[in-house]
């Protein structure tokens, strides 16, 4: 041992030992840096408004990994007592209507009023397009730099139900992190709009004034959902046609029965590009929140939405676990052929298939 | 024994024996009369066009008794090779539009053309109202006496799905019994109209010419389903407004995208009370059948309808067996309360409830 200490190797050993010590330290540091923070740590950081922790928790919500899902569920549960305290606004409109410009303008207006704004999205096509909506944050250049704004692109998913669940759970996390205004953007596709409508307090439809018949081709179901219609790009030479469109939409809205909320949907003009009419839209939303808080409709609607998601999630799961079963899949094909050959009825086939699982 | 034969009792015994013999014979006769005919007997009689056998089979279809259901399924299966050969026509319209008068007039016109006409109905409210639709056959006095017509009121049932299934199965039995034209009546309620639309080849909407705006208050979804709109009571002083309504409906129909069938929905006038315009409606239906047979849409649509009923039946059954489970019912109430108290999310509650069954 003493010989060794004196040998030339000693120095090398010393260096070697030192290297080992160093590399252990480094690994410890690296491990600490990489270390997945505990549920408790993440929750306490989220409640302090820490954006990194919030993003991390959302990533867990979006993960398919079972242990991530478990962790995400625990975080959400701990965040619940501090959630449910924001104004949730859904925004929809066909491509080209200027949704990004509008959200940038509206979001900046809100942060200037001292609001903390989270912008989320539901785009069921995002699993194919890798999240076209909000994926390109450069479309909201100013808002993205705003420390009181948080922008998160649409989660991807195999089903709208899955995407919607992730977004709904992200709302809870954002609320717990202190965001008091949640904006959820969606594309002009019927199903995703229904999903967004089922998780927001206020639903805003963005429209453009067109040259022809304003009412032709409009999805009636979407107009029925709207708490307000904002006709965007109402500037310059568009102003006149926008005003005409406003009259026509007001007339169209009067064809619908009065809403349960006792709120009369409003039609308004704006120019997101020139930041015009944005304040008025926020006033409309504040009026809505005031009226529906006073008549308890806001809380009633949230309860109904929760029931909807509960039932919806169960039904989707029941169906997918039945129809994705390999045995059922094979048998279903055979039964469909028998139906086509007039050898069985759809009802007898259904009874047979259900019998396979029970 | 011989003593007894000679005794006064003998005669009595004899009488007694004779009585027993008679009562056994009577019981045998009664048993035979009451005897439920076998599946084979019923099927062979149905295929001969025997109305009594047809009615008996439909009663089995409508029964909740498990052995009846089993028998009904066997009968339907045996009838299948002789079914699927009719023109199936759905007829809807709000109360007061004159559906009964129309079906009487239309049905009489068809039997006069040598057709065999079955008139069925779907009225999901019939379990409450004991079958208001077609329940009162006196509303179709002439048709009911017609030996080439068969009228059956709406089956009752707890769910629209159940009622629809019974009617769909009754179509098969009527077709096997030689009815080449099946008319299915429904009330102006959205859900039952969708059910009827999903089991007919041709969907006819009966309307009245009104005083005001023709398009206001019309359920857009129903107009979209219609292959033809017949404006009824187009007689006397109604004629002018009926003609105006025709123009308006034609305009409204043009707002819809072209149908998959490549059929352009027709608008026509009629007066069922005066038997006017009835022949034209039958011509329209014949045109439709010709066009959609040639382009294979008719068969395609029937296949799609069968798939719809298969999936629909399975989904309804999955849901009802889950939500009607006593354990789930109790747990669901508790979870809803936890959601309202912000102690769980709809998604976590759904996962928990689904876990109880797996």
XYZ file of C-alpha atoms in Angstrom:
716
model
C 0.000 0.000 0.000
C 2.770 2.420 1.002
C 4.808 1.156 -1.962
C 1.981 1.863 -4.197
C 1.613 5.340 -2.683
C 5.179 6.042 -3.656
C 5.055 4.518 -7.085
C 4.474 6.436 -10.255
C 1.151 4.703 -10.372
C 0.220 6.469 -7.138
C -0.109 9.762 -8.851
C -2.033 8.150 -11.636
C -4.249 6.432 -9.079
C -4.727 9.721 -7.319
C -5.713 11.374 -10.550
C -7.839 8.426 -11.304
C -9.538 8.606 -7.933
C -10.042 12.268 -8.335
C -11.573 11.681 -11.756
C -13.940 9.117 -10.277
C -14.929 11.525 -7.546
C -15.474 14.249 -10.093
C -17.469 12.047 -12.418
C -19.678 10.959 -9.505
C -20.266 14.580 -8.606
C -21.043 15.384 -12.200
C -23.415 12.450 -12.437
C -25.086 13.569 -9.234
C -25.501 17.030 -10.599
C -26.779 15.648 -13.892
C -29.110 13.298 -12.054
C -30.436 16.165 -10.009
C -30.932 18.283 -13.106
C -32.698 15.484 -14.941
C -34.533 14.305 -11.855
C -38.258 14.163 -12.329
C -39.574 16.413 -9.599
C -42.042 14.798 -7.257
C -45.788 15.383 -7.501
C -45.588 17.512 -4.356
C -42.754 19.657 -5.768
C -44.563 20.209 -9.064
C -47.832 21.107 -7.361
C -46.218 23.595 -4.992
C -44.327 25.201 -7.897
C -47.465 25.343 -10.057
C -49.364 27.017 -7.230
C -46.569 29.618 -7.129
C -47.144 30.267 -10.827
C -43.954 28.584 -12.015
C -44.269 28.188 -15.801
C -41.586 25.482 -16.068
C -43.429 23.323 -13.552
C -46.728 24.022 -15.329
C -45.242 22.975 -18.691
C -43.781 19.851 -17.130
C -47.137 18.887 -15.626
C -48.900 19.454 -18.959
C -46.326 17.213 -20.637
C -47.244 14.506 -18.127
C -50.944 15.051 -18.912
C -50.182 14.645 -22.608
C -48.061 11.514 -22.167
C -49.268 8.016 -22.957
C -46.802 6.468 -20.490
C -48.770 4.845 -17.649
C -46.565 6.189 -14.860
C -46.793 9.706 -16.347
C -50.572 9.425 -16.509
C -50.673 8.342 -12.871
C -48.469 11.266 -11.868
C -50.553 13.669 -13.952
C -53.739 12.477 -12.260
C -52.216 13.030 -8.828
C -51.081 16.557 -9.781
C -54.494 17.457 -11.180
C -56.216 16.189 -8.054
C -53.949 18.330 -5.856
C -54.526 21.352 -8.088
C -58.327 21.074 -8.026
C -58.933 23.154 -4.869
C -57.104 26.036 -6.583
C -58.786 25.663 -9.962
C -62.210 26.620 -11.355
C -61.545 30.314 -10.835
C -60.933 31.598 -14.372
C -63.088 32.895 -17.189
C -62.939 30.258 -19.921
C -63.417 31.565 -23.440
C -63.746 29.425 -26.565
C -62.829 31.013 -29.879
C -63.643 29.510 -33.247
C -63.738 30.552 -36.868
C -62.816 29.197 -40.269
C -59.208 29.408 -41.501
C -58.504 32.895 -42.809
C -60.795 34.645 -40.362
C -57.727 35.877 -38.471
C -57.881 33.806 -35.279
C -54.174 34.129 -34.461
C -54.149 37.878 -35.003
C -57.309 38.184 -32.937
C -55.948 36.108 -30.044
C -52.681 38.065 -30.097
C -54.555 41.363 -29.999
C -57.110 40.163 -27.428
C -54.439 38.505 -25.259
C -52.235 41.633 -25.236
C -55.279 43.722 -24.334
C -56.020 41.413 -21.404
C -52.466 41.285 -20.029
C -52.393 45.087 -20.243
C -55.457 44.998 -17.953
C -53.438 42.944 -15.458
C -54.906 39.592 -16.512
C -52.946 36.370 -16.717
C -53.876 34.696 -19.973
C -53.420 31.058 -20.997
C -54.032 30.198 -24.639
C -54.771 26.545 -25.373
C -56.126 24.784 -28.441
C -58.089 21.767 -29.580
C -57.130 20.510 -32.989
C -58.009 16.846 -33.460
C -56.073 16.820 -36.719
C -52.888 17.707 -34.862
C -51.769 14.085 -34.664
C -51.479 14.195 -38.447
C -50.298 17.751 -38.974
C -48.121 17.724 -35.836
C -50.234 20.464 -34.325
C -50.879 23.106 -36.895
C -52.914 25.228 -34.507
C -50.677 27.289 -32.246
C -47.831 25.020 -33.162
C -46.206 27.935 -34.848
C -45.862 30.373 -31.996
C -44.354 32.932 -34.354
C -47.921 33.694 -35.357
C -48.335 35.297 -31.916
C -44.967 36.996 -31.702
C -45.784 39.600 -29.087
C -48.025 37.468 -26.882
C -45.423 34.727 -26.705
C -42.938 37.146 -25.144
C -45.489 38.419 -22.610
C -44.659 37.076 -19.150
C -48.341 37.118 -18.225
C -49.301 34.943 -21.154
C -48.858 31.199 -21.547
C -49.356 29.609 -24.959
C -49.589 25.862 -25.429
C -50.277 24.160 -28.770
C -53.000 21.542 -29.163
C -52.144 18.168 -27.696
C -52.096 15.373 -30.215
C -54.251 12.304 -29.863
C -55.936 9.459 -31.628
C -59.439 10.639 -30.818
C -61.134 13.958 -30.256
C -62.164 12.632 -26.849
C -58.534 12.074 -25.905
C -57.437 15.487 -27.160
C -60.343 17.165 -25.385
C -59.572 15.424 -22.099
C -55.955 16.602 -22.198
C -57.022 20.177 -22.894
C -59.685 20.085 -20.190
C -57.111 18.843 -17.673
C -54.636 21.510 -18.820
C -57.251 24.164 -18.001
C -57.239 22.935 -14.388
C -53.439 23.157 -14.209
C -53.388 26.659 -15.730
C -56.043 27.855 -13.322
C -54.059 26.476 -10.385
C -51.014 28.335 -11.742
C -52.962 31.577 -11.439
C -54.177 32.124 -14.996
C -57.486 33.923 -14.632
C -58.409 34.004 -18.313
C -58.250 30.848 -20.398
C -58.655 31.090 -24.161
C -59.274 27.893 -26.095
C -58.902 28.100 -29.831
C -60.382 25.612 -32.254
C -60.700 25.155 -35.989
C -63.950 25.389 -37.905
C -64.726 21.694 -37.632
C -68.061 20.760 -36.082
C -66.936 18.104 -33.644
C -64.030 19.965 -32.104
C -66.210 23.032 -31.682
C -68.702 21.022 -29.696
C -65.843 19.802 -27.508
C -64.578 23.341 -26.890
C -68.121 24.608 -26.287
C -68.434 21.907 -23.605
C -65.509 23.238 -21.581
C -65.849 27.019 -21.784
C -68.075 29.614 -20.146
C -68.303 31.842 -23.200
C -68.157 30.869 -26.856
C -67.020 33.456 -29.411
C -67.473 32.924 -33.131
C -65.202 34.930 -35.430
C -66.651 35.690 -38.859
C -65.777 37.696 -41.924
C -68.139 39.902 -43.854
C -68.597 38.241 -47.238
C -69.755 39.537 -50.565
C -72.768 37.248 -50.991
C -75.497 35.827 -48.818
C -74.103 35.899 -45.285
C -76.261 33.094 -44.067
C -75.572 30.624 -46.806
C -73.236 27.848 -45.874
C -72.984 28.751 -42.217
C -73.088 25.801 -39.905
C -76.266 26.517 -38.043
C -75.197 24.463 -35.040
C -72.190 26.701 -34.497
C -74.205 29.901 -34.622
C -76.533 28.337 -32.075
C -73.577 27.776 -29.719
C -72.218 31.302 -29.994
C -72.577 33.734 -27.101
C -71.177 36.411 -29.376
C -70.268 36.747 -33.040
C -67.390 39.108 -33.831
C -67.059 40.151 -37.445
C -63.321 40.553 -37.861
C -61.357 42.590 -40.431
C -64.057 45.260 -40.199
C -61.709 47.938 -41.456
C -61.070 50.012 -44.582
C -63.291 49.064 -47.459
C -64.643 46.072 -45.526
C -66.385 48.337 -43.038
C -69.605 48.708 -44.991
C -70.104 45.014 -45.721
C -69.206 44.205 -42.111
C -71.995 46.481 -40.924
C -74.454 44.758 -43.276
C -73.276 41.369 -42.026
C -73.853 42.501 -38.463
C -77.513 43.244 -39.235
C -77.929 39.905 -40.967
C -76.364 37.916 -38.122
C -78.505 39.755 -35.598
C -81.557 38.774 -37.623
C -80.359 35.154 -37.851
C -79.789 34.973 -34.093
C -83.353 36.059 -33.486
C -84.599 32.881 -35.150
C -83.292 30.843 -32.244
C -85.148 30.246 -29.010
C -83.943 32.248 -26.030
C -80.913 30.695 -24.336
C -81.161 28.928 -21.004
C -78.643 31.438 -19.670
C -81.162 34.217 -20.442
C -78.233 35.802 -22.309
C -78.957 37.336 -25.687
C -76.046 36.621 -28.056
C -74.337 39.777 -29.272
C -72.982 40.650 -32.710
C -70.068 43.056 -32.843
C -67.407 44.333 -35.249
C -63.663 44.314 -34.737
C -60.359 44.683 -36.481
C -57.788 42.579 -34.673
C -55.057 43.931 -36.960
C -55.806 47.512 -35.882
C -56.738 46.584 -32.291
C -60.213 48.002 -32.828
C -63.311 46.657 -31.081
C -61.254 44.343 -28.871
C -62.187 46.218 -25.706
C -65.862 45.919 -26.609
C -65.593 42.131 -26.878
C -64.061 41.989 -23.414
C -66.905 44.178 -22.124
C -69.429 41.755 -23.615
C -67.699 38.830 -21.926
C -67.626 40.648 -18.595
C -71.348 41.415 -18.915
C -71.999 37.755 -19.625
C -70.004 36.621 -16.597
C -71.782 39.142 -14.397
C -75.289 38.145 -15.543
C -74.700 34.389 -15.459
C -72.936 34.571 -12.090
C -75.892 36.434 -10.641
C -78.498 34.012 -12.025
C -76.281 31.017 -11.130
C -76.235 29.834 -14.732
C -72.417 29.913 -14.856
C -72.060 27.337 -12.070
C -74.997 25.312 -13.410
C -73.344 25.173 -16.845
C -70.016 24.061 -15.374
C -71.761 21.270 -13.465
C -73.563 20.180 -16.627
C -70.278 20.256 -18.534
C -68.657 18.062 -15.897
C -71.520 15.562 -16.149
C -71.189 15.633 -19.932
C -67.467 14.796 -19.784
C -68.027 12.088 -17.206
C -70.696 10.329 -19.285
C -68.857 11.008 -22.547
C -65.597 9.519 -21.253
C -67.336 6.404 -19.970
C -69.281 5.885 -23.198
C -66.219 6.341 -25.400
C -64.269 3.909 -23.261
C -67.056 1.305 -23.291
C -67.261 1.505 -27.071
C -63.556 1.486 -27.759
C -62.852 -1.428 -25.430
C -65.636 -3.393 -27.165
C -64.905 -2.558 -30.776
C -61.102 -2.691 -30.443
C -61.236 -6.222 -29.058
C -59.587 -8.517 -31.614
C -62.203 -11.266 -31.282
C -65.062 -8.765 -31.714
C -63.352 -7.151 -34.702
C -63.121 -10.472 -36.537
C -66.663 -11.511 -35.598
C -68.047 -8.112 -36.606
C -66.679 -8.498 -40.127
C -68.364 -11.905 -40.431
C -71.681 -10.602 -39.095
C -71.638 -7.660 -41.526
C -71.204 -10.131 -44.374
C -74.080 -12.271 -43.070
C -76.281 -9.152 -42.921
C -75.361 -8.250 -46.490
C -76.226 -11.827 -47.542
C -79.652 -11.552 -45.850
C -78.722 -14.326 -43.444
C -79.098 -12.304 -40.277
C -80.453 -8.955 -39.136
C -78.446 -6.100 -37.613
C -80.248 -6.768 -34.321
C -79.542 -10.495 -34.224
C -75.923 -9.736 -35.167
C -75.686 -7.202 -32.329
C -77.101 -9.724 -29.850
C -74.586 -12.303 -31.054
C -71.612 -9.934 -30.770
C -72.653 -8.706 -27.317
C -72.974 -12.362 -26.261
C -69.292 -12.920 -27.102
C -68.185 -10.486 -24.403
C -70.526 -11.424 -21.565
C -117.486 -53.994 -10.522
C -120.526 -55.597 -12.103
C -122.502 -54.517 -9.078
C -121.399 -51.073 -9.541
C -122.346 -51.276 -13.198
C -125.789 -52.161 -12.135
C -126.087 -49.741 -9.263
C -127.707 -46.395 -9.528
C -124.241 -45.049 -9.185
C -123.312 -46.805 -12.405
C -125.349 -44.475 -14.435
C -123.944 -41.598 -12.494
C -120.462 -42.949 -12.970
C -121.179 -43.337 -16.627
C -122.379 -39.785 -16.825
C -119.443 -38.761 -14.785
C -117.053 -40.632 -17.047
C -118.704 -39.157 -20.076
C -118.407 -35.693 -18.577
C -114.730 -36.251 -17.942
C -114.246 -37.461 -21.497
C -116.122 -34.451 -22.819
C -114.199 -31.991 -20.692
C -110.925 -33.577 -21.854
C -112.038 -33.235 -25.460
C -113.059 -29.643 -24.865
C -109.760 -28.918 -23.196
C -107.946 -30.524 -26.111
C -109.894 -28.411 -28.546
C -109.270 -25.305 -26.443
C -105.606 -26.199 -26.147
C -105.357 -26.640 -29.880
C -107.109 -23.326 -30.469
C -104.904 -21.565 -28.009
C -101.856 -23.542 -29.093
C -99.020 -21.342 -30.094
C -98.266 -22.395 -33.642
C -94.712 -23.503 -34.247
C -92.117 -21.231 -35.831
C -92.297 -23.354 -38.993
C -96.095 -23.066 -39.178
C -96.026 -19.305 -38.677
C -93.293 -18.811 -41.270
C -95.038 -20.922 -43.911
C -98.310 -19.059 -43.277
C -96.595 -15.660 -43.384
C -94.975 -16.564 -46.694
C -98.487 -17.381 -48.009
C -99.564 -13.888 -47.003
C -101.674 -14.970 -44.019
C -102.503 -11.826 -42.056
C -103.364 -13.672 -38.837
C -99.967 -15.366 -38.813
C -98.279 -12.061 -39.620
C -100.044 -10.327 -36.733
C -99.153 -13.180 -34.404
C -95.498 -12.967 -35.381
C -95.465 -9.204 -34.876
C -96.951 -9.717 -31.420
C -94.038 -12.035 -30.658
C -91.607 -9.366 -31.917
C -93.235 -6.834 -29.613
C -93.220 -9.101 -26.570
C -90.758 -8.773 -23.701
C -91.125 -12.451 -22.796
C -87.802 -14.211 -23.414
C -89.320 -17.271 -25.106
C -91.392 -14.992 -27.387
C -88.280 -13.018 -28.302
C -86.467 -16.246 -29.136
C -89.352 -17.408 -31.313
C -89.591 -13.998 -32.974
C -85.880 -14.085 -33.813
C -86.245 -17.539 -35.376
C -89.231 -16.380 -37.465
C -87.425 -13.253 -38.660
C -84.377 -15.300 -39.626
C -86.523 -17.685 -41.688
C -88.315 -14.756 -43.321
C -85.111 -12.962 -44.348
C -84.627 -14.680 -47.722
C -88.101 -13.450 -48.714
C -87.695 -9.928 -47.376
C -85.891 -6.801 -48.607
C -88.087 -6.572 -51.687
C -90.377 -3.649 -50.897
C -90.245 0.085 -51.344
C -89.955 1.548 -47.868
C -91.410 5.025 -47.456
C -91.113 7.179 -44.344
C -93.746 9.859 -43.808
C -93.467 12.628 -41.258
C -95.112 15.919 -40.455
C -96.314 17.874 -37.465
C -99.718 17.121 -35.908
C -102.463 18.753 -37.952
C -100.692 18.372 -41.267
C -103.097 15.585 -42.190
C -100.894 12.515 -42.008
C -103.751 10.044 -41.470
C -105.825 11.463 -44.313
C -102.759 11.451 -46.536
C -101.848 7.850 -45.731
C -105.449 6.755 -46.276
C -105.574 8.489 -49.660
C -102.073 7.367 -50.655
C -102.657 3.806 -49.454
C -105.958 3.494 -51.344
C -104.274 4.844 -54.475
C -101.543 2.205 -54.172
C -103.857 -0.745 -53.556
C -105.892 0.382 -56.576
C -102.630 0.042 -58.542
C -102.390 -3.562 -57.359
C -99.902 -2.847 -54.588
C -99.943 -4.525 -51.195
C -99.445 -1.816 -48.577
C -98.338 -2.171 -44.957
C -98.631 0.897 -42.742
C -96.454 0.911 -39.618
C -95.493 3.639 -37.182
C -92.798 4.754 -34.798
C -94.056 6.730 -31.860
C -91.677 6.596 -28.901
C -94.294 8.274 -26.740
C -96.683 5.383 -27.303
C -95.719 3.697 -24.050
C -97.226 6.688 -22.303
C -100.133 7.468 -24.603
C -100.806 3.785 -25.325
C -99.999 4.329 -28.984
C -101.673 7.457 -30.178
C -100.306 7.087 -33.704
C -102.389 4.667 -35.746
C -103.832 3.380 -32.514
C -107.167 4.725 -33.615
C -107.695 2.844 -36.841
C -110.980 4.679 -37.394
C -108.837 7.523 -38.727
C -108.148 5.338 -41.767
C -111.633 3.894 -42.207
C -111.387 2.839 -45.834
C -107.803 1.613 -45.800
C -108.455 -0.563 -42.768
C -111.141 -2.488 -44.708
C -108.886 -2.945 -47.733
C -107.713 -6.548 -47.970
C -104.475 -5.424 -49.623
C -103.616 -3.105 -46.763
C -102.243 -3.976 -43.342
C -102.172 -1.367 -40.606
C -100.275 -1.841 -37.370
C -99.956 0.782 -34.631
C -96.609 1.774 -33.163
C -95.127 -0.756 -30.777
C -94.591 0.541 -27.287
C -91.223 0.507 -25.625
C -89.024 2.062 -23.009
C -86.548 3.479 -25.467
C -86.671 4.776 -29.009
C -84.056 2.145 -29.851
C -86.364 -0.611 -28.653
C -89.371 0.786 -30.533
C -87.296 1.244 -33.682
C -85.965 -2.304 -33.535
C -89.486 -3.744 -33.293
C -90.652 -1.677 -36.255
C -87.577 -2.559 -38.298
C -88.185 -6.262 -37.622
C -91.867 -5.866 -38.477
C -90.828 -4.493 -41.895
C -89.028 -7.801 -42.554
C -92.120 -9.810 -41.599
C -94.426 -7.662 -43.757
C -92.084 -7.995 -46.728
C -92.005 -11.760 -46.312
C -95.814 -11.706 -46.239
C -95.783 -10.105 -49.676
C -96.246 -6.433 -48.857
C -94.391 -4.573 -51.591
C -94.919 -1.068 -50.233
C -94.171 -0.262 -46.603
C -95.208 3.078 -45.190
C -93.773 4.134 -41.854
C -95.417 7.059 -40.157
C -93.793 9.140 -37.467
C -94.512 12.231 -35.437
C -92.672 15.499 -35.792
C -90.121 14.695 -33.113
C -86.480 14.871 -34.122
C -85.232 11.600 -32.719
C -87.985 9.350 -34.040
C -87.647 10.923 -37.466
C -83.981 10.028 -37.535
C -84.935 6.458 -36.626
C -87.508 6.257 -39.435
C -85.105 7.885 -41.881
C -82.611 5.142 -41.005
C -84.958 2.355 -42.109
C -86.638 3.703 -45.245
C -85.609 4.173 -48.861
C -87.559 7.367 -49.346
C -88.405 10.042 -46.806
C -91.459 12.238 -47.378
C -92.073 15.373 -45.359
C -95.655 16.651 -45.218
C -96.021 20.388 -44.720
C -98.750 22.975 -44.676
C -98.617 26.340 -46.343
C -98.545 28.876 -43.535
C -99.336 32.553 -43.372
C -95.928 33.778 -42.227
C -92.325 33.028 -42.932
C -92.286 29.448 -44.226
C -88.735 28.787 -43.227
C -88.909 30.036 -39.707
C -89.102 27.364 -37.092
C -88.587 24.474 -39.448
C -86.258 21.878 -38.098
C -83.447 22.163 -40.567
C -82.283 18.612 -39.958
C -85.629 17.236 -41.095
C -85.667 19.211 -44.314
C -82.190 17.878 -44.972
C -83.489 14.314 -44.646
C -86.431 14.792 -46.993
C -86.389 13.238 -50.468
C -89.607 15.107 -51.156
C -91.709 17.727 -49.438
C -95.452 17.542 -50.104
C -97.440 20.613 -49.171
C -100.772 19.171 -48.113
C -104.209 20.831 -47.990
C -103.301 22.692 -51.170
C -106.962 23.230 -52.054
C -109.518 26.009 -52.116
C -108.274 29.257 -50.703
C -105.046 27.562 -49.545
C -103.936 27.011 -53.148
C -102.207 30.340 -53.570
C -100.207 30.230 -50.331
C -99.320 26.597 -51.057
C -97.809 27.642 -54.383
C -95.781 30.365 -52.662
C -94.621 27.856 -50.052
C -93.537 25.523 -52.834
C -91.239 28.214 -54.263
C -89.825 28.947 -50.818
C -89.129 25.318 -50.014
C -87.484 24.821 -53.376
C -85.239 27.755 -52.599
C -84.466 26.381 -49.126
C -83.584 22.975 -50.549
C -81.052 24.562 -52.850
C -79.049 25.731 -49.853
C -78.096 22.132 -49.124
C -75.229 20.275 -50.732
C -76.201 17.752 -53.386
C -77.283 14.413 -51.924
C -75.086 11.334 -52.089
C -77.912 9.628 -53.977
C -77.552 12.282 -56.728
C -81.306 12.726 -56.217
C -82.623 16.276 -56.132
C -85.380 16.551 -53.503
C -88.736 17.508 -54.985
C -91.383 19.859 -53.670
C -94.960 19.133 -54.668
C -98.520 20.093 -53.773
C -101.333 17.781 -52.780
C -104.743 17.629 -51.231
C -105.146 14.298 -49.512
C -108.771 15.129 -48.682
C -109.609 15.570 -52.393
C -107.205 12.864 -53.607
C -105.303 15.439 -55.620
C -101.575 15.222 -56.326
C -101.326 11.760 -54.771
C -100.455 10.120 -58.104
C -97.670 12.647 -58.591
C -96.097 11.747 -55.270
C -96.094 8.083 -56.258
C -94.474 9.049 -59.577
C -91.754 10.917 -57.707
C -91.105 7.885 -55.513
C -90.965 5.587 -58.553
C -88.456 7.947 -60.221
C -86.366 7.891 -57.074
C -86.383 4.098 -56.911
C -85.477 3.853 -60.597
C -82.566 6.313 -60.355
C -81.142 4.957 -57.110
C -81.502 1.347 -58.263
C -79.581 2.162 -61.415
C -76.771 3.969 -59.621
C -76.744 1.315 -56.840
C -77.403 3.933 -54.181
C -80.531 2.120 -52.970
C -78.600 -1.017 -52.032
C -75.693 1.018 -50.684
C -78.088 2.959 -48.437
C -79.691 -0.231 -47.121
C -76.263 -1.657 -46.285
C -75.335 1.546 -44.492
C -78.622 1.472 -42.594
C -77.936 -2.099 -41.498
C -74.485 -1.114 -40.253
C -76.035 1.831 -38.436
C -78.551 -0.396 -36.614
C -75.876 -2.956 -35.768
C -73.548 -0.382 -34.205
C -76.434 1.545 -32.643
C -77.862 -1.567 -30.974
C -74.488 -2.581 -29.577
C -73.720 0.897 -28.262
C -77.115 1.280 -26.613
C -76.760 -2.106 -24.975
C -73.220 -1.396 -23.728
C -74.386 1.865 -22.192
C -77.563 0.557 -20.638
C -75.909 -2.493 -19.108
C -73.258 -0.234 -17.585
C -75.424 2.596 -16.310
C -78.295 0.379 -15.143
C -75.957 -1.643 -12.929
C -76.945 -0.990 -9.308
C -73.362 -0.706 -8.052
C -72.474 1.766 -10.824
C -75.616 3.809 -10.195
C -74.715 4.284 -6.538
C -71.052 5.003 -7.268
C -71.978 7.465 -10.036
C -74.004 9.562 -7.604
C -71.048 9.725 -5.229
C -68.613 10.652 -7.997
C -70.899 13.424 -9.242
C -70.912 14.875 -5.754
C -67.105 14.669 -5.553
C -66.873 16.495 -8.892
C -69.208 19.219 -7.669
C -67.067 19.552 -4.544
C -63.896 19.956 -6.697
C -62.481 16.754 -5.208
C -62.178 14.872 -8.471
C -62.403 15.520 -12.204
C -64.979 14.041 -14.593
C -62.145 12.040 -16.183
C -60.781 10.607 -12.948
C -64.376 9.778 -11.942
C -64.927 8.010 -15.273
C -61.730 5.991 -14.835
C -62.830 5.024 -11.330
C -66.322 3.944 -12.438
C -64.985 1.970 -15.406
C -62.569 0.271 -13.025
C -65.492 -1.033 -10.962
C -66.706 -3.142 -13.894
C -63.447 -4.541 -15.231
